[in-house]
Amino acid sequence: MRPLLVGCAISVLLSACAPLPAPKTVLASAESAPAPEREVRAGSVSLWVGGSNRLPDGLTRSGFVAATNRSGGIAVYDLEGRQRHAVAGPRLVELDTAALPLADAYAALIGGVYRSGRQTRLSFYRADHGQDQIRHWGEVAVDLAEPLGFCMRQVETRVQAVVFDRRGEVRIIEISEGPDGAVQSAERGRFRIDNPGPGCAIDTMLRQVWFSGRRGGFVRASLTQDPAPVTVEVSAPHRLPRSVGVSYLNSGRDRFLTAVDEDRTAFSVWRLERSGVVWVGRFAVRQDPDGRPARSIGGIESYGSAIAGFEDGVVIVQDEADAGGPNLKFVRWADVRVAIGF
């Protein structure tokens, strides 16, 4: 090998092995009881923020957190961390929530993705307007290989689900209720991205979807126009973490991505700007000041506005607890901003 090539190879290796920036500590303000290890696995989490005060009391009004189940289906928690439901179904890789518009109301929709044999399938659960019960609604087959990520939001008046596989093949699927009350789907777009990492997140304000890059940075694409993906590189004087799971939030006029970092013991905050993506800082979650950081993290969910119990927003992570199986940790978004200093 020529000396120049040797030097380049060494430079790349040193960059990859360079330590990540030290995270700031943020204390969880609440946590759920550890779930039985045989039932819940550390995985995807998603937040339903609640509905209008005109609704009857119940989960669709007050809000809830959905999480994947080891045995299949989903576990549903209230915003104080109490498990309220466990609904049977397939074992999901990723899940997300959205408001499903109906003729005279809406439903809280929970969707996820899994592989069945050689087929990728989307599985949906719903809690109807003002009801406290969550039921399995139906499934949709998608022509993808091994699923790597799934995200879903109401964009304008329609629910858009984005699913992609390890090859980078992406499908945009519109979800609605059919005349018979069953799941109805229509493909609205397809494209390919290079070197995808796990997870995606939807910016409903700009109607964009963001993907983690396997080698760093992010990829964005439009949900309503030409979906040609754009790779967004990031640079800094030190090594930046790669994302292995991502969530979107807006806070005031600012737009952010929160991400699970590659070492799975800390999280990064990225500000979305016209010029690209700016790394803001990194934080670790602890229950006690001298306790260990959350570990074996499976996913992250964040919300930057007022919600029951969290006046300035919340970040939710799933952690492998010391006793029992995984549990949820709730972190105040304001505490993250103070710790990182922005």
Coordinates of C-alpha atoms in Angstrom, one line a residue:
M1 CA 0.0 0.0 0.0
R2 CA 1.3 3.4 -0.9
P3 CA 2.3 5.7 2.0
L4 CA -0.5 8.2 1.2
L5 CA -3.1 5.5 1.2
V6 CA -1.8 4.2 4.5
G7 CA -2.0 7.6 6.0
C8 CA -5.6 8.0 4.8
A9 CA -6.6 4.7 6.2
I10 CA -5.0 5.5 9.6
S11 CA -6.8 8.8 9.6
V12 CA -10.2 7.2 9.0
L13 CA -9.6 4.6 11.7
L14 CA -8.5 7.2 14.3
S15 CA -11.6 9.3 13.5
A16 CA -13.9 6.3 14.0
C17 CA -12.2 5.4 17.3
A18 CA -12.1 9.0 18.6
P19 CA -14.2 9.4 21.8
L20 CA -17.6 11.0 21.6
P21 CA -18.2 14.3 23.4
A22 CA -18.9 13.7 27.1
P23 CA -22.7 14.0 27.8
K24 CA -24.3 16.3 30.3
T25 CA -26.4 14.7 33.0
V26 CA -30.2 15.1 33.1
L27 CA -32.3 13.6 35.8
A28 CA -35.5 11.8 35.0
S29 CA -38.5 13.5 36.6
A30 CA -40.6 10.3 36.6
E31 CA -40.3 6.6 35.6
S32 CA -42.6 3.7 35.2
A33 CA -42.3 0.5 37.2
P34 CA -40.0 -2.1 35.5
A35 CA -42.1 -4.3 33.3
P36 CA -41.8 -8.1 33.6
E37 CA -38.7 -9.0 31.5
R38 CA -40.6 -11.7 29.7
E39 CA -43.2 -9.2 28.5
V40 CA -41.6 -6.0 27.4
R41 CA -38.4 -5.5 25.5
A42 CA -36.4 -2.3 25.1
G43 CA -37.6 -1.0 21.8
S44 CA -39.6 1.7 20.2
V45 CA -41.7 4.2 22.2
S46 CA -44.2 6.8 20.9
L47 CA -46.2 9.6 22.6
W48 CA -49.9 10.5 22.0
V49 CA -50.2 14.0 23.5
G50 CA -53.9 13.9 24.1
G51 CA -56.9 15.7 22.7
S52 CA -59.4 18.4 23.3
N53 CA -60.8 19.2 26.8
R54 CA -64.2 18.7 25.3
L55 CA -63.5 15.0 25.2
P56 CA -64.6 12.6 28.0
D57 CA -61.8 11.6 30.4
G58 CA -59.7 8.8 29.1
L59 CA -56.4 8.1 27.4
T60 CA -57.4 9.8 24.1
R61 CA -57.9 13.0 26.1
S62 CA -55.1 12.8 28.7
G63 CA -52.4 11.3 26.5
F64 CA -50.4 8.0 26.6
V65 CA -47.2 6.3 25.7
A66 CA -47.1 3.2 23.5
A67 CA -44.2 0.8 23.6
T68 CA -43.2 -2.4 21.9
N69 CA -43.8 -5.7 23.7
R70 CA -41.4 -8.7 23.8
S71 CA -44.3 -11.1 23.4
G72 CA -45.9 -9.1 20.6
G73 CA -48.3 -6.3 20.4
I74 CA -48.0 -3.1 22.4
A75 CA -48.0 -1.9 26.0
V76 CA -49.7 1.4 26.8
Y77 CA -48.8 3.7 29.7
D78 CA -50.4 6.9 31.1
L79 CA -48.2 10.0 31.4
E80 CA -47.4 9.1 35.1
G81 CA -45.8 5.8 34.0
R82 CA -48.6 3.4 34.9
Q83 CA -49.2 0.6 32.5
R84 CA -52.9 0.8 31.4
H85 CA -53.2 -1.7 28.6
A86 CA -51.4 -4.6 26.9
V87 CA -52.8 -5.4 23.5
A88 CA -51.9 -8.6 21.7
G89 CA -50.4 -8.5 18.2
P90 CA -47.3 -9.2 16.2
R91 CA -43.8 -8.4 17.5
L92 CA -43.0 -4.9 16.2
V93 CA -39.7 -3.5 15.1
E94 CA -40.8 0.2 15.3
L95 CA -44.0 2.0 16.2
D96 CA -45.4 5.6 16.0
T97 CA -48.7 7.4 16.7
A98 CA -50.9 9.8 14.7
A99 CA -54.4 11.4 14.8
L100 CA -56.6 9.5 12.3
P101 CA -59.3 11.9 10.9
L102 CA -62.8 10.4 10.8
A103 CA -66.1 11.7 9.4
D104 CA -67.2 13.5 12.6
A105 CA -64.2 12.9 15.0
Y106 CA -60.8 11.3 15.1
A107 CA -59.1 8.3 16.6
A108 CA -55.7 7.9 18.2
L109 CA -53.8 5.6 15.8
I110 CA -50.8 3.5 16.7
G111 CA -48.9 1.9 13.9
G112 CA -45.9 -0.4 13.7
V113 CA -43.9 -2.5 11.3
Y114 CA -42.7 -6.2 11.5
R115 CA -41.5 -8.9 9.2
S116 CA -43.6 -12.0 8.6
G117 CA -41.8 -14.6 6.6
R118 CA -40.5 -12.8 3.5
Q119 CA -43.0 -10.0 3.8
T120 CA -43.0 -6.7 5.6
R121 CA -46.3 -5.8 7.2
L122 CA -47.7 -2.7 8.9
S123 CA -49.9 -3.3 12.0
F124 CA -52.3 -0.8 13.4
Y125 CA -54.1 -0.2 16.7
R126 CA -56.6 2.5 17.5
A127 CA -58.5 4.2 20.4
D128 CA -61.6 5.9 19.1
H129 CA -62.8 9.4 20.0
G130 CA -63.3 9.7 23.8
Q131 CA -62.8 6.0 24.5
D132 CA -60.3 4.4 26.9
Q133 CA -59.9 1.1 25.1
I134 CA -57.3 0.3 22.5
R135 CA -57.9 -2.4 19.9
H136 CA -56.0 -4.0 17.1
W137 CA -57.4 -2.5 13.9
G138 CA -55.8 -4.3 11.0
E139 CA -52.7 -4.8 8.8
V140 CA -51.2 -3.7 5.5
A141 CA -48.6 -5.6 3.4
V142 CA -45.7 -3.6 1.9
D143 CA -43.2 -4.8 -0.8
L144 CA -40.1 -4.4 1.3
A145 CA -37.4 -6.7 2.7
E146 CA -36.1 -6.6 6.3
P147 CA -37.8 -3.5 7.9
L148 CA -35.4 -1.0 9.5
G149 CA -37.6 2.0 10.4
F150 CA -41.2 3.3 10.6
C151 CA -42.7 6.7 11.4
M152 CA -46.2 8.1 11.0
R153 CA -48.0 11.5 11.4
Q154 CA -51.1 13.3 10.3
V155 CA -49.8 15.6 7.5
E156 CA -52.4 18.2 6.6
T157 CA -55.6 16.1 6.6
R158 CA -54.1 12.7 6.0
V159 CA -52.1 10.1 7.9
Q160 CA -48.8 9.4 6.2
A161 CA -46.8 6.3 7.2
V162 CA -43.2 6.0 6.1
V163 CA -41.5 2.6 6.2
F164 CA -38.1 1.6 4.8
D165 CA -35.8 -1.5 4.8
R166 CA -32.1 -2.1 5.2
R167 CA -31.5 -1.7 1.5
G168 CA -32.8 1.9 1.8
E169 CA -36.0 1.3 -0.1
V170 CA -38.7 3.7 1.2
R171 CA -42.4 3.6 0.8
I172 CA -44.9 6.4 1.7
I173 CA -48.3 4.9 2.6
E174 CA -51.5 6.9 3.2
I175 CA -53.7 5.3 5.9
S176 CA -57.4 6.0 6.2
E177 CA -60.6 4.3 7.3
G178 CA -62.5 2.5 4.5
P179 CA -66.3 2.5 4.0
D180 CA -66.5 -0.7 6.0
G181 CA -64.5 0.7 8.9
A182 CA -61.4 -1.4 8.0
V183 CA -57.8 -0.1 7.3
Q184 CA -57.5 1.4 3.9
S185 CA -54.1 2.2 2.4
A186 CA -52.7 3.8 -0.8
E187 CA -49.0 4.2 -1.8
R188 CA -48.2 7.8 -2.3
G189 CA -44.5 7.6 -3.0
R190 CA -41.4 5.5 -3.2
F191 CA -37.7 6.2 -3.4
R192 CA -34.3 5.0 -2.2
I193 CA -31.8 6.4 0.3
D194 CA -28.1 5.4 0.7
N195 CA -26.7 3.9 3.9
P196 CA -29.8 4.3 6.1
G197 CA -29.6 4.0 9.8
P198 CA -32.4 2.9 12.2
G199 CA -35.4 5.1 12.7
C200 CA -37.1 8.1 11.0
A201 CA -39.1 11.1 12.1
I202 CA -41.6 13.4 10.4
D203 CA -41.6 17.2 10.5
T204 CA -45.3 18.1 9.9
M205 CA -44.6 21.8 9.6
L206 CA -42.4 21.4 6.5
R207 CA -43.9 18.1 5.5
Q208 CA -40.5 16.3 5.5
V209 CA -39.3 13.0 6.8
W210 CA -35.8 12.7 8.3
F211 CA -33.7 9.5 8.3
S212 CA -30.6 8.6 10.3
G213 CA -27.5 8.0 8.2
R214 CA -25.6 4.8 8.9
R215 CA -22.3 6.6 8.6
G216 CA -23.4 9.8 10.2
G217 CA -25.5 12.8 9.3
F218 CA -29.1 12.6 8.1
V219 CA -31.2 12.3 5.0
R220 CA -34.3 14.3 4.4
A221 CA -37.1 14.0 1.8
S222 CA -40.4 15.7 1.1
L223 CA -43.7 13.9 1.8
T224 CA -45.8 16.1 -0.6
Q225 CA -43.5 17.1 -3.5
D226 CA -40.7 15.4 -5.4
P227 CA -39.4 13.0 -2.7
A228 CA -35.8 13.1 -4.1
P229 CA -33.8 12.5 -0.9
V230 CA -31.1 15.0 0.2
T231 CA -28.1 13.9 2.3
V232 CA -27.4 16.4 5.1
E233 CA -23.8 16.3 6.2
V234 CA -22.7 17.7 9.6
S235 CA -19.2 18.8 10.6
A236 CA -17.5 19.7 13.8
P237 CA -14.0 20.0 15.3
H238 CA -14.6 16.7 17.1
R239 CA -16.3 13.4 16.3
L240 CA -20.1 13.6 16.3
P241 CA -22.3 10.7 17.3
R242 CA -24.2 8.6 14.7
S243 CA -27.9 8.3 15.3
V244 CA -29.5 4.9 15.8
G245 CA -33.0 6.3 16.5
V246 CA -34.5 9.7 16.0
S247 CA -37.5 11.8 17.0
Y248 CA -38.6 15.3 15.8
L249 CA -39.9 18.2 17.9
N250 CA -40.5 21.9 17.5
S251 CA -40.0 24.2 20.5
G252 CA -41.2 27.7 19.9
R253 CA -39.8 28.7 16.6
D254 CA -37.0 26.2 16.7
R255 CA -37.0 22.7 15.2
F256 CA -35.0 19.9 16.6
L257 CA -34.1 16.2 16.2
T258 CA -33.4 14.2 19.3
A259 CA -31.5 11.0 18.7
V260 CA -30.2 7.9 20.4
D261 CA -26.5 8.0 20.0
E262 CA -24.4 5.1 18.6
D263 CA -23.1 4.1 22.1
R264 CA -26.7 3.8 23.3
T265 CA -25.9 5.4 26.7
A266 CA -26.6 9.0 25.7
F267 CA -28.7 11.2 23.4
S268 CA -27.9 14.1 21.0
V269 CA -29.9 17.2 20.2
W270 CA -29.7 18.5 16.6
R271 CA -31.1 21.9 15.5
L272 CA -32.6 22.0 12.1
E273 CA -31.7 25.2 10.2
R274 CA -31.9 26.4 6.6
S275 CA -28.2 25.8 6.2
G276 CA -28.5 22.2 7.4
V277 CA -28.3 20.4 10.8
V278 CA -26.3 21.7 13.8
W279 CA -25.3 19.5 16.6
V280 CA -26.3 21.2 19.9
G281 CA -25.1 18.8 22.5
R282 CA -25.4 15.5 24.2
F283 CA -27.1 14.3 27.4
A284 CA -27.3 11.2 29.5
V285 CA -30.4 10.3 31.6
R286 CA -30.1 9.2 35.2
Q287 CA -32.7 8.6 37.8
D288 CA -30.4 9.7 40.7
P289 CA -27.4 12.0 40.5
D290 CA -25.0 9.2 41.5
G291 CA -26.9 6.5 39.5
R292 CA -25.9 4.9 36.3
P293 CA -27.0 6.4 33.0
A294 CA -29.9 4.8 31.1
R295 CA -28.6 1.9 29.1
S296 CA -29.7 -0.6 26.5
I297 CA -31.8 2.2 25.0
G298 CA -34.2 1.1 22.4
G299 CA -35.8 4.4 21.3
I300 CA -36.6 8.0 22.1
E301 CA -39.7 10.2 21.9
S302 CA -39.8 14.0 22.4
Y303 CA -42.4 16.8 22.5
G304 CA -41.5 20.4 22.8
S305 CA -44.8 22.0 24.0
A306 CA -47.0 21.8 27.2
I307 CA -48.5 18.4 28.0
A308 CA -50.0 17.1 31.2
G309 CA -47.4 17.1 33.9
F310 CA -44.7 18.7 31.6
E311 CA -45.3 22.4 31.1
D312 CA -42.3 22.8 28.7
G313 CA -42.3 19.5 26.9
V314 CA -40.9 16.0 27.6
V315 CA -38.4 13.5 26.4
I316 CA -39.2 9.8 26.9
V317 CA -36.7 7.0 26.8
Q318 CA -36.9 3.3 27.4
D319 CA -34.2 1.9 29.7
E320 CA -33.1 -1.6 30.8
A321 CA -33.9 -1.3 34.5
D322 CA -31.7 -3.0 37.2
A323 CA -34.6 -5.0 38.5
G324 CA -37.0 -6.6 36.1
G325 CA -37.4 -5.6 32.5
P326 CA -37.3 -2.3 30.7
N327 CA -39.0 0.8 32.1
L328 CA -39.8 4.3 30.8
K329 CA -38.0 7.4 32.0
F330 CA -39.6 10.9 31.6
V331 CA -37.3 13.9 31.2
R332 CA -38.4 17.5 31.2
W333 CA -37.4 19.2 27.9
A334 CA -36.5 22.4 29.8
D335 CA -34.0 20.4 31.9
V336 CA -32.3 19.1 28.7
R337 CA -32.0 22.7 27.4
V338 CA -30.5 23.9 30.7
A339 CA -28.0 21.0 30.9
I340 CA -26.8 21.4 27.3
G341 CA -26.9 25.2 27.5
F342 CA -29.1 26.4 24.7

